[in-house]
CSV table of C-alpha atoms in Angstrom, one decimal:
chain,number,residue,atom,x,y,z
C,1,ASN,CA,-23.3,-4.6,-2.7
C,2,ALA,CA,-19.9,-3.4,-1.7
C,3,GLY,CA,-17.5,-5.4,0.4
C,4,VAL,CA,-15.2,-4.4,3.1
C,5,MET,CA,-13.3,-1.2,2.0
C,6,GLN,CA,-9.9,-0.2,3.1
C,7,ASN,CA,-7.9,2.8,2.3
C,8,PRO,CA,-5.3,3.7,1.6
C,9,ARG,CA,-4.3,0.5,-0.3
C,10,HIS,CA,-0.7,1.5,-0.1
C,11,LEU,CA,1.0,3.9,2.5
C,12,VAL,CA,4.6,5.0,2.9
C,13,ARG,CA,5.8,6.5,6.1
C,14,ARG,CA,9.0,7.6,7.3
C,15,ARG,CA,10.4,6.4,10.8
C,16,GLY,CA,8.7,8.4,13.5
C,17,GLN,CA,5.7,9.5,11.4
C,18,GLU,CA,2.1,8.5,12.1
C,19,ALA,CA,0.0,5.9,10.0
C,20,ARG,CA,-3.7,6.0,9.9
C,21,LEU,CA,-5.5,3.0,8.3
C,22,ARG,CA,-9.2,3.1,7.6
C,23,CYS,CA,-11.8,0.4,7.2
C,24,SER,CA,-15.5,0.5,6.2
C,25,PRO,CA,-17.3,-2.8,7.1
C,26,MET,CA,-19.8,-4.4,4.7
C,27,LYS,CA,-23.2,-2.8,5.0
C,28,GLY,CA,-25.0,-4.0,8.0
C,29,HIS,CA,-21.9,-5.3,9.8
C,30,SER,CA,-21.1,-4.0,13.2
C,31,HIS,CA,-18.3,-6.2,14.0
C,32,VAL,CA,-14.7,-5.3,12.8
C,33,TYR,CA,-11.4,-7.1,13.1
C,34,TRP,CA,-7.9,-6.0,12.3
C,35,TYR,CA,-5.1,-8.4,11.4
C,36,ARG,CA,-1.6,-7.9,10.4
C,37,GLN,CA,0.4,-10.0,7.8
C,38,LEU,CA,4.1,-10.1,7.6
C,39,PRO,CA,5.7,-11.4,4.3
C,40,GLU,CA,5.4,-15.2,3.9
C,41,GLU,CA,3.4,-15.5,7.0
C,42,GLY,CA,-0.2,-15.9,8.0
C,43,LEU,CA,-2.4,-13.2,9.3
C,44,LYS,CA,-2.0,-12.3,13.1
C,45,PHE,CA,-5.0,-11.1,15.1
C,46,MET,CA,-4.7,-7.6,16.5
C,47,VAL,CA,-8.1,-6.2,17.8
C,48,TYR,CA,-11.8,-7.0,17.5
C,49,LEU,CA,-14.1,-4.0,17.9
C,50,GLN,CA,-18.0,-3.2,17.8
C,51,LYS,CA,-19.4,0.1,17.4
C,52,GLU,CA,-17.7,2.4,19.9
C,53,ASN,CA,-16.4,-0.6,22.0
C,54,ILE,CA,-13.0,-2.6,21.9
C,55,ILE,CA,-14.1,-6.2,22.6
C,56,ASP,CA,-10.6,-7.9,22.5
C,57,GLU,CA,-7.2,-6.1,21.9
C,58,SER,CA,-5.2,-9.0,23.1
C,59,GLY,CA,-3.0,-8.9,19.8
C,60,MET,CA,-2.4,-5.2,19.8
C,61,PRO,CA,1.1,-4.0,20.8
C,62,LYS,CA,1.0,-2.3,24.1
C,63,GLU,CA,2.5,0.9,22.7
C,64,ARG,CA,2.0,3.1,19.7
C,65,PHE,CA,-0.9,1.2,18.3
C,66,SER,CA,-4.7,2.1,18.8
C,67,ALA,CA,-7.8,1.3,17.2
C,68,GLU,CA,-11.5,2.8,17.3
C,69,PHE,CA,-14.7,2.1,15.6
C,70,PRO,CA,-16.9,5.5,16.2
C,71,LYS,CA,-20.6,5.4,15.9
C,72,GLU,CA,-20.4,7.1,12.5
C,73,GLY,CA,-17.6,6.6,10.0
C,74,PRO,CA,-15.0,3.9,9.4
C,75,SER,CA,-12.8,2.0,11.9
C,76,ILE,CA,-9.4,3.5,12.4
C,77,LEU,CA,-6.1,1.7,13.1
C,78,ARG,CA,-3.6,4.2,14.3
C,79,ILE,CA,0.2,3.7,14.6
C,80,GLN,CA,2.3,6.3,16.0
C,81,GLN,CA,5.9,6.9,15.6
C,82,VAL,CA,6.2,4.1,13.1
C,83,VAL,CA,9.3,1.9,13.0
C,84,ARG,CA,10.5,-0.3,10.1
C,85,GLY,CA,9.3,-3.3,11.9
C,86,ASP,CA,5.6,-2.0,11.3
C,87,SER,CA,6.0,-2.6,7.6
C,88,ALA,CA,3.4,-5.2,6.8
C,89,ALA,CA,0.0,-5.7,5.2
C,90,TYR,CA,-2.9,-4.6,7.6
C,91,PHE,CA,-6.2,-6.3,6.9
C,92,CYS,CA,-9.6,-5.5,8.1
C,93,ALA,CA,-12.4,-8.0,8.3
C,94,SER,CA,-16.2,-7.5,9.2
C,95,SER,CA,-18.9,-9.8,10.2
C,96,LEU,CA,-22.6,-9.6,10.8
C,97,THR,CA,-22.2,-10.7,14.5
C,98,GLY,CA,-19.4,-11.9,16.5
C,99,GLY,CA,-18.3,-15.3,17.7
C,100,GLU,CA,-17.8,-18.4,15.8
C,101,GLY,CA,-20.0,-19.5,12.9
C,102,TYR,CA,-20.3,-16.1,11.6
C,103,GLU,CA,-18.0,-15.5,8.4
C,104,GLN,CA,-15.4,-12.8,8.5
C,105,TYR,CA,-15.2,-10.9,5.3
C,106,PHE,CA,-11.8,-9.4,4.5
C,107,GLY,CA,-10.9,-6.1,2.7
C,108,PRO,CA,-8.0,-5.9,0.3
C,109,GLY,CA,-5.7,-4.7,2.8
C,110,THR,CA,-3.4,-1.7,3.4
C,111,ARG,CA,0.3,-2.2,2.7
C,112,LEU,CA,2.3,-0.1,4.9
C,113,THR,CA,6.1,0.6,4.2
C,114,VAL,CA,8.2,2.4,6.7
C,115,THR,CA,11.3,4.0,5.1
R,1,GLY,CA,-1.6,-23.2,23.5
R,2,GLU,CA,-3.6,-22.3,20.4
R,3,ASN,CA,-1.7,-23.1,17.1
R,4,VAL,CA,-2.7,-23.9,13.7
R,5,GLY,CA,-0.2,-24.9,11.0
R,6,LEU,CA,0.2,-26.4,7.6
R,7,HIS,CA,2.3,-29.5,6.6
R,8,LEU,CA,3.6,-28.2,3.3
R,9,PRO,CA,4.5,-24.7,2.3
R,10,THR,CA,4.1,-25.3,-1.6
R,11,LEU,CA,2.1,-27.7,-3.7
R,12,SER,CA,2.5,-27.9,-7.5
R,13,VAL,CA,-0.2,-29.8,-9.5
R,14,GLN,CA,-1.3,-30.0,-13.2
R,15,GLU,CA,-4.5,-28.6,-14.3
R,16,GLY,CA,-7.4,-31.1,-13.9
R,17,ASP,CA,-5.8,-32.8,-11.0
R,18,ASN,CA,-7.2,-33.0,-7.5
R,19,SER,CA,-5.3,-31.0,-4.9
R,20,ILE,CA,-5.1,-31.9,-1.3
R,21,ILE,CA,-3.9,-29.3,1.2
R,22,ASN,CA,-3.2,-30.4,4.8
R,23,CYS,CA,-3.4,-28.6,8.2
R,24,ALA,CA,-2.6,-29.7,11.7
R,25,TYR,CA,-3.9,-28.0,14.8
R,26,SER,CA,-2.8,-28.4,18.4
R,27,ASN,CA,-5.9,-27.2,20.5
R,28,SER,CA,-8.1,-30.2,21.0
R,29,ALA,CA,-10.8,-28.0,22.2
R,30,SER,CA,-11.1,-26.2,18.9
R,31,ASP,CA,-14.6,-26.5,17.5
R,32,TYR,CA,-14.8,-24.2,14.3
R,33,PHE,CA,-12.3,-24.3,11.4
R,34,ILE,CA,-12.2,-22.3,8.3
R,35,TRP,CA,-10.3,-22.4,4.9
R,36,TYR,CA,-9.2,-19.2,3.2
R,37,LYS,CA,-7.8,-18.6,-0.2
R,38,GLN,CA,-5.5,-15.5,-0.7
R,39,GLU,CA,-4.5,-14.3,-4.1
R,40,SER,CA,-1.6,-12.1,-4.5
R,41,GLY,CA,-2.3,-8.6,-3.5
R,42,LYS,CA,-5.6,-9.4,-2.1
R,43,GLY,CA,-7.3,-10.2,1.3
R,44,PRO,CA,-8.3,-13.8,2.4
R,45,GLN,CA,-11.5,-15.1,0.7
R,46,PHE,CA,-13.8,-17.4,2.5
R,47,ILE,CA,-13.8,-21.0,1.0
R,48,ILE,CA,-15.4,-23.3,3.4
R,49,ASP,CA,-16.0,-23.9,7.1
R,50,ILE,CA,-16.6,-26.8,9.3
R,51,ARG,CA,-17.7,-27.5,12.9
R,52,SER,CA,-16.1,-30.2,15.2
R,53,ASN,CA,-19.5,-32.1,15.2
R,54,MET,CA,-19.0,-33.0,11.5
R,55,ASP,CA,-16.3,-35.0,9.8
R,56,LYS,CA,-16.8,-33.8,6.2
R,57,ARG,CA,-18.4,-31.0,4.4
R,58,GLN,CA,-18.6,-30.4,0.8
R,59,GLY,CA,-18.8,-27.2,-1.3
R,60,GLN,CA,-18.5,-26.4,-5.0
R,61,ARG,CA,-15.4,-28.4,-6.1
R,62,VAL,CA,-14.1,-28.3,-2.6
R,63,THR,CA,-14.4,-30.7,0.3
R,64,VAL,CA,-13.1,-30.2,3.9
R,65,LEU,CA,-12.3,-33.2,6.1
R,66,LEU,CA,-11.7,-33.1,9.9
R,67,ASN,CA,-10.1,-35.7,11.8
R,68,LYS,CA,-10.4,-34.9,15.4
R,69,THR,CA,-8.6,-37.9,16.5
R,70,VAL,CA,-5.1,-36.8,15.0
R,71,LYS,CA,-6.1,-33.0,15.0
R,72,HIS,CA,-6.0,-32.8,11.3
R,73,LEU,CA,-7.8,-30.8,8.7
R,74,SER,CA,-7.6,-31.0,5.0
R,75,LEU,CA,-8.9,-29.1,1.9
R,76,GLN,CA,-9.5,-31.1,-1.2
R,77,ILE,CA,-10.0,-29.3,-4.5
R,78,ALA,CA,-11.5,-31.3,-7.4
R,79,ALA,CA,-10.3,-30.6,-11.0
R,80,THR,CA,-7.9,-28.0,-10.0
R,81,GLN,CA,-7.8,-24.9,-12.4
R,82,PRO,CA,-5.2,-22.3,-13.0
R,83,GLY,CA,-7.4,-19.8,-11.2
R,84,ASP,CA,-7.1,-21.7,-8.1
R,85,SER,CA,-3.3,-20.7,-7.7
R,86,ALA,CA,-3.1,-18.9,-4.4
R,87,VAL,CA,-2.0,-19.3,-0.8
R,88,TYR,CA,-4.4,-21.4,1.2
R,89,PHE,CA,-4.8,-20.9,5.0
R,90,CYS,CA,-6.6,-22.9,7.5
R,91,ALA,CA,-7.8,-21.0,10.5
R,92,GLU,CA,-9.7,-21.7,13.7
R,93,ILE,CA,-11.6,-19.4,16.0
R,94,ASN,CA,-10.0,-18.8,19.3
R,95,GLN,CA,-11.6,-20.0,22.7
R,96,ALA,CA,-13.0,-16.7,23.4
R,97,GLY,CA,-14.7,-16.6,19.9
R,98,THR,CA,-13.3,-13.1,19.1
R,99,ALA,CA,-10.5,-13.9,16.6
R,100,LEU,CA,-9.3,-16.2,13.8
R,101,ILE,CA,-5.9,-18.0,14.3
R,102,PHE,CA,-4.4,-18.6,11.0
R,103,GLY,CA,-1.6,-21.0,10.0
R,104,LYS,CA,1.2,-20.2,7.8
R,105,GLY,CA,-0.2,-21.2,4.4
R,106,THR,CA,0.4,-23.4,1.4
R,107,THR,CA,1.1,-21.8,-1.8
R,108,LEU,CA,-0.7,-23.9,-4.5
R,109,SER,CA,0.6,-23.5,-8.2
R,110,VAL,CA,-1.5,-25.0,-11.0
R,111,SER,CA,0.2,-25.4,-14.3
R,112,SER,CA,-1.6,-25.9,-17.6
């Protein structure tokens, strides 16, 4: 019974390159959430997706960041033209359904370093 | 606005002691809270949750207390063990029910 899977676990990119982070939710889960965590801080919500739909992207920066959750395959968080300030741990969570009362299970995270 | 925070950034206890980690929130309309544990290099792990219609909820060695009058949440860990060493976050669901809002965390250190 695999949990939420994220890859890669560590990603190094030079400024200006693109970063692609992948998240496979728990089996049977169709709700995916992306969070970003800066050092010594709590997690900050970025985006909430269901299959093929973005439900809430209020935490996503307006430029360079995008997310998708296709009908088949993992959810992808894409960061174009990365800058040093994008260096952080990015966590994906999934839930059986949305809304409160439904536990969000977190993956191990992808640690992005921009050089 | 929505804000969840913690009183102390660090807490050090001896093995076998009881630990109490506190959290203050500002949104009086919040009605669902969760405690997460995050070990170094890992993702947050669900510990326990509580709804606003409850004052107390118990799990295995953990108890969450909710005081809505002063908008305060606490996590009590009984007989703390070295394996409990981690960063603990309280979180609340946002008003739209679409995201968790995390506080900054308390680092619990347990010495043998």
